[in-house]
Amino acid sequence: WHISAISHWEAAVASDPAFARGYRNLGQAYWNHLADKHKARSAYQRAVELEPRDARIYFEFDQLRKKLLDSPQERLQDFRSRLSLLAERDDAAVEYANLLNLTGAHEQALEWLENRNFHPWKGGEGKVLMQHAAACLACGEKVLQDKPNEALKFFEKALNRSFRLGK
């Protein structure tokens, strides 16, 4: 039935080339059911072009890019260009912190996480704390040789499970 659904979505976007959700659905179907990374990327790119202010579509596209092993640097650059839009979503905000951590901007990740008010969401259990701990540990490692007392504060902060997830 997946092939049938895909052909219906293809017909829908053929009859309405401005149907962003149709392209989004095709992107998911091409990836999940056909394992066609090129078609999936192309469909999501078209959906983002059509709905550049839809944070969900862009975030899903970024998650596809993550699976396709696009570089964290490229993804971070794109995230920064849409940061005010993506900041609307907690899952995207955590992914932004992850990209900052992956690219060595640990202080920025820590500041971002500590100045945002996160809310629990399904599937997000522990993700904020994990990024917070990663940023703290990396910041501590940076100063360990020259400022061991400051490093200790970062390490203790990483262990603090009472981190309140923002303001």
Tab-separated table of N, CA, C and O in Angstrom, residues 139-149 151 155:
chain	number	residue	atom	x	y	z
A	139	CYS	N	33.629	22.206	27.940
A	139	CYS	CA	34.123	23.479	28.492
A	139	CYS	C	35.122	23.216	29.612
A	139	CYS	O	36.153	23.892	29.712
A	140	GLY	N	34.837	22.236	30.454
A	140	GLY	CA	35.758	21.879	31.534
A	140	GLY	C	37.086	21.370	30.999
A	140	GLY	O	38.153	21.732	31.512
A	141	GLU	N	37.026	20.544	29.970
A	141	GLU	CA	38.261	20.006	29.380
A	141	GLU	C	39.134	21.119	28.805
A	141	GLU	O	40.367	21.050	28.888
A	142	LYS	N	38.487	22.145	28.244
A	142	LYS	CA	39.245	23.252	27.642
A	142	LYS	C	40.092	24.003	28.666
A	142	LYS	O	41.163	24.496	28.357
A	143	VAL	N	39.579	24.118	29.886
A	143	VAL	CA	40.275	24.925	30.892
A	143	VAL	C	40.983	24.088	31.955
A	143	VAL	O	41.577	24.650	32.876
A	144	LEU	N	40.942	22.792	31.820
A	144	LEU	CA	41.460	21.909	32.855
A	144	LEU	C	42.929	22.178	33.194
A	144	LEU	O	43.275	22.261	34.376
A	145	GLN	N	43.776	22.339	32.220
A	145	GLN	CA	45.208	22.532	32.480
A	145	GLN	C	45.500	23.856	33.171
A	145	GLN	O	46.284	23.911	34.114
A	146	ASP	N	44.871	24.930	32.684
A	146	ASP	CA	45.187	26.266	33.192
A	146	ASP	C	44.338	26.709	34.376
A	146	ASP	O	44.793	27.493	35.207
A	147	LYS	N	43.108	26.221	34.439
A	147	LYS	CA	42.187	26.656	35.493
A	147	LYS	C	41.436	25.448	36.046
A	147	LYS	O	40.242	25.274	35.779
A	148	PRO	N	42.107	24.611	36.812
A	148	PRO	CA	41.456	23.386	37.291
A	148	PRO	C	40.220	23.628	38.154
A	148	PRO	O	39.271	22.841	38.102
A	149	ASN	N	40.198	24.697	38.921
A	149	ASN	CA	39.018	24.975	39.751
A	149	ASN	C	37.809	25.338	38.887
A	149	ASN	O	36.686	24.934	39.189
A	151	ALA	N	37.448	24.302	35.814
A	151	ALA	CA	37.098	23.040	35.158
A	151	ALA	C	36.211	22.198	36.065
A	151	ALA	O	35.216	21.609	35.609
A	155	PHE	N	32.565	20.450	35.398
A	155	PHE	CA	32.333	19.019	35.561
A	155	PHE	C	31.200	18.752	36.543
A	155	PHE	O	30.360	17.875	36.315
